[in-house]
Short mmCIF file of C-alpha atoms in Angstrom, two decimals:
data_model
loop_
_atom_site.label_atom_id
_atom_site.label_comp_id
_atom_site.label_asym_id
_atom_site.label_seq_id
_atom_site.Cartn_x
_atom_site.Cartn_y
_atom_site.Cartn_z
CA UNK Y 1 0.01 0.09 -0.01
CA UNK Y 2 1.55 3.34 -1.02
CA UNK Y 3 1.03 6.58 0.91
CA UNK Y 4 -0.13 8.42 -2.34
CA UNK Y 5 -3.12 5.81 -2.60
CA UNK Y 6 -4.11 6.82 0.84
CA UNK Y 7 -3.88 10.48 -0.05
CA UNK Y 8 -6.14 9.88 -3.07
CA UNK Y 9 -8.58 7.94 -0.94
CA UNK Y 10 -8.80 10.57 1.91
CA UNK Y 11 -9.34 13.15 -0.92
CA UNK Y 12 -12.32 11.26 -2.39
CA UNK Y 13 -13.79 10.36 1.02
CA UNK Y 14 -13.78 13.94 2.18
CA UNK Y 15 -15.16 15.40 -1.07
CA UNK Y 16 -17.47 12.45 -1.69
CA UNK Y 17 -16.97 13.28 -5.39
CA UNK Y 18 -14.27 12.00 -7.78
CA UNK Y 19 -14.66 15.31 -9.80
CA UNK Y 20 -13.94 17.46 -6.72
CA UNK Y 21 -11.25 15.32 -5.34
CA UNK Y 22 -9.44 15.29 -8.73
CA UNK Y 23 -9.55 19.03 -8.93
CA UNK Y 24 -8.11 19.03 -5.34
CA UNK Y 25 -5.42 16.76 -6.24
CA UNK Y 26 -4.67 18.51 -9.38
CA UNK Y 27 -4.95 15.33 -11.44
CA UNK Y 28 -7.36 14.03 -14.10
CA UNK Y 29 -10.43 11.95 -12.88
CA UNK Y 30 -9.84 8.68 -14.75
CA UNK Y 31 -6.30 8.12 -13.21
CA UNK Y 32 -7.74 8.86 -9.76
CA UNK Y 33 -10.56 6.27 -10.26
CA UNK Y 34 -7.98 3.75 -11.40
CA UNK Y 35 -5.85 4.37 -8.32
CA UNK Y 36 -8.77 3.94 -6.01
CA UNK Y 37 -9.82 0.82 -7.72
CA UNK Y 38 -6.16 -0.32 -7.36
CA UNK Y 39 -6.35 0.36 -3.55
CA UNK Y 40 -9.63 -1.61 -3.21
CA UNK Y 41 -8.10 -4.59 -5.06
CA UNK Y 42 -4.95 -4.48 -2.89
CA UNK Y 43 -7.02 -4.30 0.42
CA UNK Y 44 -9.51 -6.87 -0.91
CA UNK Y 45 -12.69 -4.95 0.06
CA UNK Y 46 -14.85 -2.24 -1.45
CA UNK Y 47 -14.25 1.25 0.14
CA UNK Y 48 -16.67 3.29 -1.86
CA UNK Y 49 -20.06 2.84 -3.20
CA UNK Y 50 -20.24 4.68 -6.55
CA UNK Y 51 -23.19 5.64 -8.63
CA UNK Y 52 -23.44 7.95 -11.51
CA UNK Y 53 -24.76 10.74 -9.08
CA UNK Y 54 -23.13 10.02 -5.84
CA UNK Y 55 -20.00 8.62 -3.89
CA UNK Y 56 -20.64 7.03 -0.42
CA UNK Y 57 -18.25 5.42 1.97
CA UNK Y 58 -18.79 1.77 2.85
CA UNK Y 59 -18.27 0.76 6.51
CA UNK Y 60 -14.79 -0.45 5.66
CA UNK Y 61 -14.17 2.96 3.90
CA UNK Y 62 -15.25 4.81 7.07
CA UNK Y 63 -13.04 2.80 9.17
CA UNK Y 64 -10.01 3.19 6.93
CA UNK Y 65 -10.48 6.94 6.69
CA UNK Y 66 -9.66 7.61 10.38
CA UNK Y 67 -6.66 5.31 10.13
CA UNK Y 68 -5.40 6.84 6.73
CA UNK Y 69 -5.67 10.31 8.20
CA UNK Y 70 -3.64 9.26 11.17
CA UNK Y 71 -1.09 7.48 8.97
CA UNK Y 72 -0.74 10.38 6.65
CA UNK Y 73 -0.35 12.69 9.65
CA UNK Y 74 2.44 10.52 11.07
CA UNK Y 75 4.18 10.58 7.69
CA UNK Y 76 4.16 14.20 7.46
CA UNK Y 77 5.68 14.35 10.91
CA UNK Y 78 8.38 11.97 9.89
CA UNK Y 79 9.16 14.05 6.83
CA UNK Y 80 9.37 17.24 9.01
CA UNK Y 81 11.81 15.45 11.52
CA UNK Y 82 14.05 14.15 8.86
CA UNK Y 83 14.11 17.65 7.23
CA UNK Y 84 14.96 19.20 10.56
CA UNK Y 85 17.87 16.76 11.15
CA UNK Y 86 19.06 16.94 7.54
CA UNK Y 87 19.40 20.65 7.69
CA UNK Y 88 21.31 20.59 11.00
CA UNK Y 89 18.50 22.11 12.93
CA UNK Y 90 18.94 19.81 15.87
CA UNK Y 91 16.16 17.21 15.41
CA UNK Y 92 12.86 17.00 17.21
CA UNK Y 93 11.57 16.94 20.89
CA UNK Y 94 8.47 14.65 21.11
CA UNK Y 95 6.43 15.90 24.10
CA UNK Y 96 3.49 14.12 25.79
CA UNK Y 97 1.37 16.24 27.86
CA UNK Y 98 -2.03 16.20 29.77
CA UNK Y 99 -4.58 18.73 28.63
CA UNK Y 100 -4.24 20.82 31.62
CA UNK Y 101 -0.42 21.11 30.91
CA UNK Y 102 -1.41 22.85 27.53
CA UNK Y 103 -2.94 25.64 29.47
CA UNK Y 104 -0.44 25.71 32.22
CA UNK Y 105 3.29 24.60 32.13
CA UNK Y 106 3.42 24.34 28.25
CA UNK Y 107 1.89 27.63 27.85
CA UNK Y 108 4.73 29.14 29.76
CA UNK Y 109 7.62 26.95 28.71
CA UNK Y 110 7.32 26.32 24.93
CA UNK Y 111 7.79 29.97 23.90
CA UNK Y 112 10.97 30.19 26.08
CA UNK Y 113 12.18 26.80 24.73
CA UNK Y 114 11.84 27.74 21.12
CA UNK Y 115 13.56 31.05 21.71
CA UNK Y 116 16.53 29.41 23.50
CA UNK Y 117 16.56 26.34 21.15
CA UNK Y 118 15.20 27.44 17.73
CA UNK Y 119 17.18 24.45 16.07
CA UNK Y 120 14.77 21.94 17.86
CA UNK Y 121 11.32 21.16 16.51
CA UNK Y 122 8.69 20.52 19.27
CA UNK Y 123 6.10 17.90 18.50
CA UNK Y 124 3.45 17.94 21.10
CA UNK Y 125 0.78 15.12 21.75
CA UNK Y 126 -1.98 15.16 24.23
CA UNK Y 127 -1.69 12.06 26.41
CA UNK Y 128 -3.03 11.24 29.91
CA UNK Y 129 -0.42 9.98 32.55
CA UNK Y 130 -0.62 6.30 31.90
CA UNK Y 131 -0.23 6.34 28.22
CA UNK Y 132 2.61 8.75 28.71
CA UNK Y 133 4.55 6.41 30.67
CA UNK Y 134 4.05 3.54 28.16
CA UNK Y 135 5.19 5.87 25.44
CA UNK Y 136 8.39 6.92 27.13
CA UNK Y 137 9.26 3.33 27.75
CA UNK Y 138 8.55 2.35 24.19
CA UNK Y 139 10.61 5.35 22.88
CA UNK Y 140 7.57 6.89 21.23
CA UNK Y 141 8.02 10.31 22.98
CA UNK Y 142 11.06 11.96 24.54
CA UNK Y 143 9.57 13.80 27.59
CA UNK Y 144 6.26 13.79 29.44
CA UNK Y 145 4.26 16.30 31.53
CA UNK Y 146 1.65 14.79 33.73
CA UNK Y 147 0.48 14.47 37.37
CA UNK Y 148 2.46 11.62 38.42
CA UNK Y 149 3.94 11.49 41.80
CA UNK Y 150 5.44 7.92 42.13
CA UNK Y 151 8.46 6.62 40.47
CA UNK Y 152 7.73 4.06 37.80
CA UNK Y 153 10.21 1.43 36.53
CA UNK Y 154 11.84 2.60 33.34
CA UNK Y 155 10.79 6.16 33.95
CA UNK Y 156 12.33 9.00 35.91
CA UNK Y 157 9.76 11.44 37.38
CA UNK Y 158 10.81 14.94 38.49
CA UNK Y 159 8.15 17.03 40.26
CA UNK Y 160 8.39 20.69 38.94
CA UNK Y 161 5.26 22.49 40.15
CA UNK Y 162 2.72 22.37 42.83
CA UNK Y 163 -0.70 24.15 42.27
CA UNK Y 164 -4.01 24.29 44.16
CA UNK Y 165 -7.05 22.48 43.13
CA UNK Y 166 -10.18 24.46 42.22
CA UNK Y 167 -13.86 23.71 41.94
CA UNK Y 168 -15.25 23.73 38.28
CA UNK Y 169 -18.99 24.43 38.45
CA UNK Y 170 -21.84 25.20 36.04
CA UNK Y 171 -22.43 29.00 35.81
CA UNK Y 172 -25.96 28.62 37.40
CA UNK Y 173 -24.78 26.49 40.28
CA UNK Y 174 -25.62 28.04 43.78
CA UNK Y 175 -21.88 27.67 44.90
CA UNK Y 176 -20.79 29.86 41.94
CA UNK Y 177 -21.66 32.95 43.88
CA UNK Y 178 -19.12 32.15 46.40
CA UNK Y 179 -15.52 33.53 46.14
CA UNK Y 180 -14.10 30.34 47.87
CA UNK Y 181 -16.03 27.07 48.02
CA UNK Y 182 -15.44 24.70 51.22
CA UNK Y 183 -14.83 21.28 49.77
CA UNK Y 184 -17.28 19.70 51.97
CA UNK Y 185 -20.01 21.65 50.28
CA UNK Y 186 -19.38 19.45 47.22
CA UNK Y 187 -20.63 16.42 49.08
CA UNK Y 188 -23.76 14.85 47.32
CA UNK Y 189 -22.94 16.52 44.00
CA UNK Y 190 -22.60 14.75 40.79
CA UNK Y 191 -18.90 14.62 39.87
CA UNK Y 192 -17.30 14.39 36.44
CA UNK Y 193 -13.88 12.78 36.63
CA UNK Y 194 -11.22 10.98 34.78
CA UNK Y 195 -11.30 7.07 35.05
CA UNK Y 196 -8.63 5.94 37.46
CA UNK Y 197 -6.78 3.81 34.95
CA UNK Y 198 -6.05 6.87 32.71
CA UNK Y 199 -4.82 9.31 35.47
CA UNK Y 200 -4.38 7.40 38.81
CA UNK Y 201 -2.43 10.16 40.72
CA UNK Y 202 -4.99 12.86 39.73
CA UNK Y 203 -7.89 10.47 40.67
CA UNK Y 204 -6.35 9.51 43.93
CA UNK Y 205 -5.63 13.26 44.91
CA UNK Y 206 -9.13 14.31 44.44
CA UNK Y 207 -10.78 11.32 46.22
CA UNK Y 208 -8.35 11.64 49.07
CA UNK Y 209 -9.14 15.37 49.47
CA UNK Y 210 -12.78 14.61 49.43
CA UNK Y 211 -12.23 11.70 52.05
CA UNK Y 212 -10.40 14.23 54.26
CA UNK Y 213 -13.49 16.48 54.03
CA UNK Y 214 -15.75 13.64 55.14
CA UNK Y 215 -17.19 12.27 51.93
CA UNK Y 216 -16.71 10.22 48.83
CA UNK Y 217 -17.32 11.89 45.44
CA UNK Y 218 -20.46 10.62 43.54
CA UNK Y 219 -18.83 10.06 40.19
CA UNK Y 220 -21.63 10.33 37.66
CA UNK Y 221 -19.63 10.75 34.46
CA UNK Y 222 -16.14 10.03 33.28
CA UNK Y 223 -14.30 12.20 30.87
CA UNK Y 224 -11.49 11.09 28.47
CA UNK Y 225 -9.75 14.50 28.56
CA UNK Y 226 -9.87 17.96 30.06
CA UNK Y 227 -11.85 19.47 27.10
CA UNK Y 228 -14.59 16.76 27.57
CA UNK Y 229 -14.50 17.28 31.22
CA UNK Y 230 -15.18 21.02 31.13
CA UNK Y 231 -17.69 20.78 28.49
CA UNK Y 232 -19.76 18.28 30.65
CA UNK Y 233 -19.55 20.83 33.50
CA UNK Y 234 -20.62 23.67 31.30
CA UNK Y 235 -23.58 21.60 30.10
CA UNK Y 236 -24.66 21.13 33.71
CA UNK Y 237 -24.08 17.51 34.09
CA UNK Y 238 -22.10 17.74 37.23
CA UNK Y 239 -19.20 19.54 38.87
CA UNK Y 240 -15.47 18.67 38.97
CA UNK Y 241 -12.34 19.48 41.05
CA UNK Y 242 -9.45 20.49 38.67
CA UNK Y 243 -5.95 21.97 38.78
CA UNK Y 244 -5.72 25.73 38.83
CA UNK Y 245 -4.07 25.73 35.37
CA UNK Y 246 -7.22 24.05 33.90
CA UNK Y 247 -9.07 27.41 34.82
CA UNK Y 248 -7.34 28.94 31.74
CA UNK Y 249 -9.59 26.82 29.67
CA UNK Y 250 -12.86 28.71 29.48
CA UNK Y 251 -16.28 27.85 27.96
CA UNK Y 252 -19.64 29.61 28.21
CA UNK Y 253 -21.59 27.98 31.12
CA UNK Y 254 -18.54 27.09 33.31
CA UNK Y 255 -16.89 29.08 36.30
CA UNK Y 256 -13.89 28.15 38.42
CA UNK Y 257 -13.79 28.94 42.23
CA UNK Y 258 -10.99 28.41 44.59
CA UNK Y 259 -11.46 26.00 47.26
CA UNK Y 260 -11.45 27.24 50.80
CA UNK Y 261 -8.06 27.15 52.64
CA UNK Y 262 -6.23 24.98 53.21
CA UNK Y 263 -6.96 23.94 49.57
CA UNK Y 264 -5.58 20.54 48.41
CA UNK Y 265 -2.91 20.62 45.87
CA UNK Y 266 -1.75 18.67 42.92
CA UNK Y 267 1.72 18.39 41.28
CA UNK Y 268 2.86 18.62 37.77
CA UNK Y 269 5.88 16.43 37.04
CA UNK Y 270 8.25 15.81 34.10
CA UNK Y 271 8.72 12.23 33.11
CA UNK Y 272 11.84 11.13 31.14
CA UNK Y 273 13.18 7.61 30.18
CA UNK Y 274 15.28 6.32 33.01
CA UNK Y 275 18.14 5.57 30.63
CA UNK Y 276 19.61 7.76 27.91
CA UNK Y 277 17.13 10.62 27.76
CA UNK Y 278 17.38 12.78 24.58
CA UNK Y 279 19.59 15.92 24.93
CA UNK Y 280 16.51 18.08 23.75
CA UNK Y 281 14.50 16.63 26.75
CA UNK Y 282 17.20 17.38 29.20
CA UNK Y 283 17.24 20.94 27.75
CA UNK Y 284 13.43 21.12 28.49
CA UNK Y 285 13.91 19.88 31.96
CA UNK Y 286 16.50 22.55 32.75
CA UNK Y 287 14.30 25.26 31.52
CA UNK Y 288 11.31 24.01 33.57
CA UNK Y 289 13.45 23.63 36.68
CA UNK Y 290 14.68 27.19 36.27
CA UNK Y 291 11.33 28.54 35.48
CA UNK Y 292 9.58 26.96 38.58
CA UNK Y 293 12.36 26.91 41.00
CA UNK Y 294 10.95 26.50 44.54
CA UNK Y 295 7.49 25.79 43.36
CA UNK Y 296 7.64 22.05 43.42
#
């Protein structure tokens, strides 16, 4: 299977028209039809239902479309990395980061990193804590930013920043009128949280804080990432407890309130492969330690 065949297929699948796809690809329509037919023959299954008036994806075509987009994006990334290395620009730094890190540490660190190391190409992937650790061990990423507090075999964990937890509330919630929310007032509320297997440290930090306040959170919904979590809260499905950096992510219908003192805290840590971390990853670690000195 050739990448160009996947590019042709994605164009037809997105346009649902061989004519429009051919114009987009700047090629004639008959060769495009032949290449799609060749791809179907190679795979051994029909990807498109064609009539004289319409083109529709088959179930197999719909499944292939998502995978083809991912493969093409990865191919483009490989090309960019190769070009970066080939022009002596210092290679790439593959970064895994939890969503709250995008609105927190990376928001502050990446501009400075690019200023100090313009020869390095940052490639950033949103990942929760557990997938990050697996990716570091496999060598799929060079550095991770997540809320991991314990050392993990094959991974070196370095805390860099401690930040308070906050209440995330629907805008019309009665507690939204308060400047600070006592944690115990969240007892009996429907919670939106991450599943423990995706973010064990974040889950345990929140449930332990609730236990110290005398209750166990009623987890009504689980979210796959921060964007889904705050969207559920904004829709009024429940409340949540989030790191302060998450409050930089705003949506209509959601408000953030500090928890009453002493507020529980959560830590952001950098994770590196235990053996032979990439030089670019060590550069990022040093920048983070300098930027957040004394705040871990």
